[in-house]
């Protein structure tokens, strides 16, 4: 059993598709074992995306991620990191497969509706960034 962090970004929350996204996870047999809605500060967004701090899009990304509330979730299931990434589709929605969340709802490479951890080590860091062990109920 594996765990991953999923974020519904400010564009996804503004589009009122929280339920639609969770439905896709549950339909795929993925379990939501923790969830909260929050509005990140600039510092919190910068800490979360610290691996991207040298990238040209870092300022724009952290501005976007603090522009409105987000929903953070811990997802659990067999091979859930890869499964979630398949459901999300490619970072750039133009390259995302038909029927993926980003293909259906993203509007540009930055406003791409969802985030998902890309490996077990990043999942561990990202889950701990948002949730204490007491808040995760499997
Ligand atoms: P995410 O999976 O959350 O990881 C980093 C985010 O940076 C990415 O989704 C996009 O929202 C954003 N981003 C903006 N521009 C780029 C880019 N050129 N390449 C990758 N990610 C980008």
PDB file of C-alpha atoms and ligand atoms in Angstrom:
ATOM      1  CA  UNK A   1       0.000   0.000   0.000  1.00  0.00           C
ATOM      2  CA  UNK A   2       1.421   3.363  -1.077  1.00  0.00           C
ATOM      3  CA  UNK A   3       0.530   6.982  -0.240  1.00  0.00           C
ATOM      4  CA  UNK A   4       0.834  10.203  -2.219  1.00  0.00           C
ATOM      5  CA  UNK A   5      -0.025  13.874  -1.812  1.00  0.00           C
ATOM      6  CA  UNK A   6      -2.637  15.398  -4.095  1.00  0.00           C
ATOM      7  CA  UNK A   7      -3.390  19.124  -4.290  1.00  0.00           C
ATOM      8  CA  UNK A   8      -6.376  20.671  -6.021  1.00  0.00           C
ATOM      9  CA  UNK A   9      -4.896  24.013  -7.043  1.00  0.00           C
ATOM     10  CA  UNK A  10      -6.680  27.406  -6.830  1.00  0.00           C
ATOM     11  CA  UNK A  11      -7.983  27.080 -10.419  1.00  0.00           C
ATOM     12  CA  UNK A  12      -9.538  23.675  -9.644  1.00  0.00           C
ATOM     13  CA  UNK A  13     -11.198  24.973  -6.468  1.00  0.00           C
ATOM     14  CA  UNK A  14     -12.477  28.085  -8.331  1.00  0.00           C
ATOM     15  CA  UNK A  15     -13.962  25.843 -11.045  1.00  0.00           C
ATOM     16  CA  UNK A  16     -16.009  24.011  -8.362  1.00  0.00           C
ATOM     17  CA  UNK A  17     -14.676  20.599  -9.366  1.00  0.00           C
ATOM     18  CA  UNK A  18     -13.426  19.319  -5.993  1.00  0.00           C
ATOM     19  CA  UNK A  19     -16.085  16.609  -6.020  1.00  0.00           C
ATOM     20  CA  UNK A  20     -15.461  15.709  -9.660  1.00  0.00           C
ATOM     21  CA  UNK A  21     -11.749  15.204  -8.955  1.00  0.00           C
ATOM     22  CA  UNK A  22     -12.348  13.131  -5.827  1.00  0.00           C
ATOM     23  CA  UNK A  23     -14.881  11.041  -7.770  1.00  0.00           C
ATOM     24  CA  UNK A  24     -12.183  10.187 -10.322  1.00  0.00           C
ATOM     25  CA  UNK A  25      -9.849   9.041  -7.535  1.00  0.00           C
ATOM     26  CA  UNK A  26     -12.533   6.933  -5.851  1.00  0.00           C
ATOM     27  CA  UNK A  27     -13.695   5.417  -9.146  1.00  0.00           C
ATOM     28  CA  UNK A  28     -10.096   4.320  -9.736  1.00  0.00           C
ATOM     29  CA  UNK A  29     -10.119   2.505  -6.384  1.00  0.00           C
ATOM     30  CA  UNK A  30      -8.009   5.146  -4.627  1.00  0.00           C
ATOM     31  CA  UNK A  31      -8.860   6.006  -1.007  1.00  0.00           C
ATOM     32  CA  UNK A  32      -8.753   9.558   0.433  1.00  0.00           C
ATOM     33  CA  UNK A  33      -7.166   9.064   3.882  1.00  0.00           C
ATOM     34  CA  UNK A  34      -6.730  12.782   4.796  1.00  0.00           C
ATOM     35  CA  UNK A  35      -8.118  16.035   3.425  1.00  0.00           C
ATOM     36  CA  UNK A  36      -8.101  19.776   4.230  1.00  0.00           C
ATOM     37  CA  UNK A  37      -8.887  23.068   2.492  1.00  0.00           C
ATOM     38  CA  UNK A  38      -6.411  25.873   3.093  1.00  0.00           C
ATOM     39  CA  UNK A  39      -5.085  29.135   1.700  1.00  0.00           C
ATOM     40  CA  UNK A  40      -1.267  29.048   1.452  1.00  0.00           C
ATOM     41  CA  UNK A  41       0.926  31.992   2.416  1.00  0.00           C
ATOM     42  CA  UNK A  42       3.746  32.986   0.052  1.00  0.00           C
ATOM     43  CA  UNK A  43       6.277  31.379   2.436  1.00  0.00           C
ATOM     44  CA  UNK A  44       4.308  28.129   2.609  1.00  0.00           C
ATOM     45  CA  UNK A  45       4.034  27.942  -1.191  1.00  0.00           C
ATOM     46  CA  UNK A  46       7.766  28.676  -1.589  1.00  0.00           C
ATOM     47  CA  UNK A  47       8.613  25.929   0.933  1.00  0.00           C
ATOM     48  CA  UNK A  48       6.414  23.400  -0.820  1.00  0.00           C
ATOM     49  CA  UNK A  49       7.894  24.126  -4.249  1.00  0.00           C
ATOM     50  CA  UNK A  50      11.489  24.696  -2.985  1.00  0.00           C
ATOM     51  CA  UNK A  51      12.839  22.175  -5.567  1.00  0.00           C
ATOM     52  CA  UNK A  52      11.738  24.614  -8.282  1.00  0.00           C
ATOM     53  CA  UNK A  53      13.231  27.767  -6.725  1.00  0.00           C
ATOM     54  CA  UNK A  54      15.795  28.292  -9.501  1.00  0.00           C
ATOM     55  CA  UNK A  55      13.198  27.865 -12.255  1.00  0.00           C
ATOM     56  CA  UNK A  56      12.064  30.925 -14.226  1.00  0.00           C
ATOM     57  CA  UNK A  57       8.424  30.146 -13.373  1.00  0.00           C
ATOM     58  CA  UNK A  58       8.961  29.968  -9.580  1.00  0.00           C
ATOM     59  CA  UNK A  59       7.591  33.448  -8.721  1.00  0.00           C
ATOM     60  CA  UNK A  60       4.610  33.076 -11.007  1.00  0.00           C
ATOM     61  CA  UNK A  61       3.906  29.562  -9.640  1.00  0.00           C
ATOM     62  CA  UNK A  62       3.992  30.635  -5.992  1.00  0.00           C
ATOM     63  CA  UNK A  63       1.854  33.713  -6.781  1.00  0.00           C
ATOM     64  CA  UNK A  64      -0.691  31.429  -8.454  1.00  0.00           C
ATOM     65  CA  UNK A  65      -0.643  28.885  -5.620  1.00  0.00           C
ATOM     66  CA  UNK A  66      -1.412  31.652  -3.094  1.00  0.00           C
ATOM     67  CA  UNK A  67      -4.120  33.285  -5.239  1.00  0.00           C
ATOM     68  CA  UNK A  68      -6.946  31.318  -3.623  1.00  0.00           C
ATOM     69  CA  UNK A  69      -7.749  28.282  -1.497  1.00  0.00           C
ATOM     70  CA  UNK A  70      -6.477  24.808  -2.337  1.00  0.00           C
ATOM     71  CA  UNK A  71      -7.493  21.328  -1.212  1.00  0.00           C
ATOM     72  CA  UNK A  72      -4.754  19.003   0.056  1.00  0.00           C
ATOM     73  CA  UNK A  73      -5.328  15.250   0.239  1.00  0.00           C
ATOM     74  CA  UNK A  74      -3.419  12.124   1.080  1.00  0.00           C
ATOM     75  CA  UNK A  75      -4.333   9.336  -1.319  1.00  0.00           C
ATOM     76  CA  UNK A  76      -3.757   5.668  -0.552  1.00  0.00           C
ATOM     77  CA  UNK A  77      -3.712   2.559  -2.727  1.00  0.00           C
ATOM     78  CA  UNK A  78      -1.601   0.087  -4.652  1.00  0.00           C
ATOM     79  CA  UNK A  79       0.836   1.973  -6.889  1.00  0.00           C
ATOM     80  CA  UNK A  80      -1.062   5.182  -6.085  1.00  0.00           C
ATOM     81  CA  UNK A  81       1.772   7.566  -7.060  1.00  0.00           C
ATOM     82  CA  UNK A  82       1.752   6.315 -10.660  1.00  0.00           C
ATOM     83  CA  UNK A  83      -2.046   5.850 -10.715  1.00  0.00           C
ATOM     84  CA  UNK A  84      -2.618   9.439  -9.601  1.00  0.00           C
ATOM     85  CA  UNK A  85      -0.167  10.761 -12.194  1.00  0.00           C
ATOM     86  CA  UNK A  86      -2.002   8.827 -14.888  1.00  0.00           C
ATOM     87  CA  UNK A  87      -5.349  10.278 -13.771  1.00  0.00           C
ATOM     88  CA  UNK A  88      -3.860  13.812 -13.726  1.00  0.00           C
ATOM     89  CA  UNK A  89      -2.210  13.628 -17.171  1.00  0.00           C
ATOM     90  CA  UNK A  90       0.932  15.448 -18.312  1.00  0.00           C
ATOM     91  CA  UNK A  91       2.013  18.696 -16.600  1.00  0.00           C
ATOM     92  CA  UNK A  92       1.357  20.522 -19.855  1.00  0.00           C
ATOM     93  CA  UNK A  93      -2.328  19.850 -20.555  1.00  0.00           C
ATOM     94  CA  UNK A  94      -1.606  20.048 -24.290  1.00  0.00           C
ATOM     95  CA  UNK A  95       0.350  16.793 -23.946  1.00  0.00           C
ATOM     96  CA  UNK A  96      -2.147  15.171 -21.549  1.00  0.00           C
ATOM     97  CA  UNK A  97      -4.099  12.125 -22.683  1.00  0.00           C
ATOM     98  CA  UNK A  98      -7.842  12.281 -23.377  1.00  0.00           C
ATOM     99  CA  UNK A  99      -9.939  11.782 -20.273  1.00  0.00           C
ATOM    100  CA  UNK A 100      -7.293  12.998 -17.819  1.00  0.00           C
ATOM    101  CA  UNK A 101      -8.026  15.724 -15.262  1.00  0.00           C
ATOM    102  CA  UNK A 102      -5.599  18.188 -16.840  1.00  0.00           C
ATOM    103  CA  UNK A 103      -6.778  17.514 -20.405  1.00  0.00           C
ATOM    104  CA  UNK A 104     -10.365  18.110 -19.282  1.00  0.00           C
ATOM    105  CA  UNK A 105      -9.853  21.150 -17.034  1.00  0.00           C
ATOM    106  CA  UNK A 106      -6.379  22.778 -17.278  1.00  0.00           C
ATOM    107  CA  UNK A 107      -6.033  26.092 -19.099  1.00  0.00           C
ATOM    108  CA  UNK A 108      -2.234  26.482 -19.236  1.00  0.00           C
ATOM    109  CA  UNK A 109       0.966  24.780 -18.081  1.00  0.00           C
ATOM    110  CA  UNK A 110       0.823  26.583 -14.731  1.00  0.00           C
ATOM    111  CA  UNK A 111      -2.924  26.531 -14.082  1.00  0.00           C
ATOM    112  CA  UNK A 112      -3.054  22.768 -14.369  1.00  0.00           C
ATOM    113  CA  UNK A 113      -5.716  22.056 -11.693  1.00  0.00           C
ATOM    114  CA  UNK A 114      -3.892  19.401  -9.670  1.00  0.00           C
ATOM    115  CA  UNK A 115      -0.510  18.473  -8.241  1.00  0.00           C
ATOM    116  CA  UNK A 116       0.639  14.956  -7.397  1.00  0.00           C
ATOM    117  CA  UNK A 117       3.874  13.685  -5.845  1.00  0.00           C
ATOM    118  CA  UNK A 118       6.208  12.165  -8.436  1.00  0.00           C
ATOM    119  CA  UNK A 119       8.133   9.588  -6.331  1.00  0.00           C
ATOM    120  CA  UNK A 120       8.058   7.907  -2.890  1.00  0.00           C
ATOM    121  CA  UNK A 121      10.647  10.365  -1.447  1.00  0.00           C
ATOM    122  CA  UNK A 122       8.748  13.450  -2.636  1.00  0.00           C
ATOM    123  CA  UNK A 123       5.475  11.900  -1.429  1.00  0.00           C
ATOM    124  CA  UNK A 124       6.938  11.483   2.070  1.00  0.00           C
ATOM    125  CA  UNK A 125       8.123  15.115   2.143  1.00  0.00           C
ATOM    126  CA  UNK A 126       4.917  16.518   0.653  1.00  0.00           C
ATOM    127  CA  UNK A 127       2.546  14.513   2.882  1.00  0.00           C
ATOM    128  CA  UNK A 128       4.470  15.629   5.998  1.00  0.00           C
ATOM    129  CA  UNK A 129       4.375  19.240   4.713  1.00  0.00           C
ATOM    130  CA  UNK A 130       0.578  19.302   5.034  1.00  0.00           C
ATOM    131  CA  UNK A 131      -0.435  16.583   7.484  1.00  0.00           C
ATOM    132  CA  UNK A 132       0.572  15.200  10.868  1.00  0.00           C
ATOM    133  CA  UNK A 133       0.358  11.421  11.296  1.00  0.00           C
ATOM    134  CA  UNK A 134      -2.732  11.912  13.528  1.00  0.00           C
ATOM    135  CA  UNK A 135      -4.588  13.543  10.620  1.00  0.00           C
ATOM    136  CA  UNK A 136      -4.122  10.548   8.315  1.00  0.00           C
ATOM    137  CA  UNK A 137      -6.751   7.890   8.864  1.00  0.00           C
ATOM    138  CA  UNK A 138      -6.331   4.818   6.680  1.00  0.00           C
TER     139      UNK A 138
HETATM  140  P1  LIG B   1       3.196  20.702 -10.578  1.00  0.00           P
HETATM  141  O1  LIG B   1       3.004  19.266 -10.921  1.00  0.00           O
HETATM  142  O2  LIG B   1       2.492  21.220  -9.374  1.00  0.00           O
HETATM  143  O3  LIG B   1       4.775  20.988 -10.404  1.00  0.00           O
HETATM  144  C1  LIG B   1       5.341  22.256 -10.621  1.00  0.00           C
HETATM  145  C2  LIG B   1       4.387  23.238 -11.230  1.00  0.00           C
HETATM  146  O4  LIG B   1       4.974  24.368 -11.866  1.00  0.00           O
HETATM  147  C3  LIG B   1       3.616  22.556 -12.352  1.00  0.00           C
HETATM  148  O5  LIG B   1       2.739  21.591 -11.844  1.00  0.00           O
HETATM  149  C4  LIG B   1       2.971  23.760 -13.017  1.00  0.00           C
HETATM  150  O6  LIG B   1       1.816  24.212 -12.311  1.00  0.00           O
HETATM  151  C5  LIG B   1       4.044  24.856 -12.829  1.00  0.00           C
HETATM  152  N1  LIG B   1       4.746  25.205 -14.060  1.00  0.00           N
HETATM  153  C6  LIG B   1       4.696  26.410 -14.665  1.00  0.00           C
HETATM  154  N2  LIG B   1       5.467  26.448 -15.739  1.00  0.00           N
HETATM  155  C7  LIG B   1       6.054  25.253 -15.853  1.00  0.00           C
HETATM  156  C8  LIG B   1       6.973  24.692 -16.784  1.00  0.00           C
HETATM  157  N3  LIG B   1       7.443  25.367 -17.816  1.00  0.00           N
HETATM  158  N4  LIG B   1       7.345  23.401 -16.592  1.00  0.00           N
HETATM  159  C9  LIG B   1       6.877  22.692 -15.531  1.00  0.00           C
HETATM  160  N5  LIG B   1       6.009  23.187 -14.611  1.00  0.00           N
HETATM  161  C10 LIG B   1       5.594  24.460 -14.780  1.00  0.00           C
END
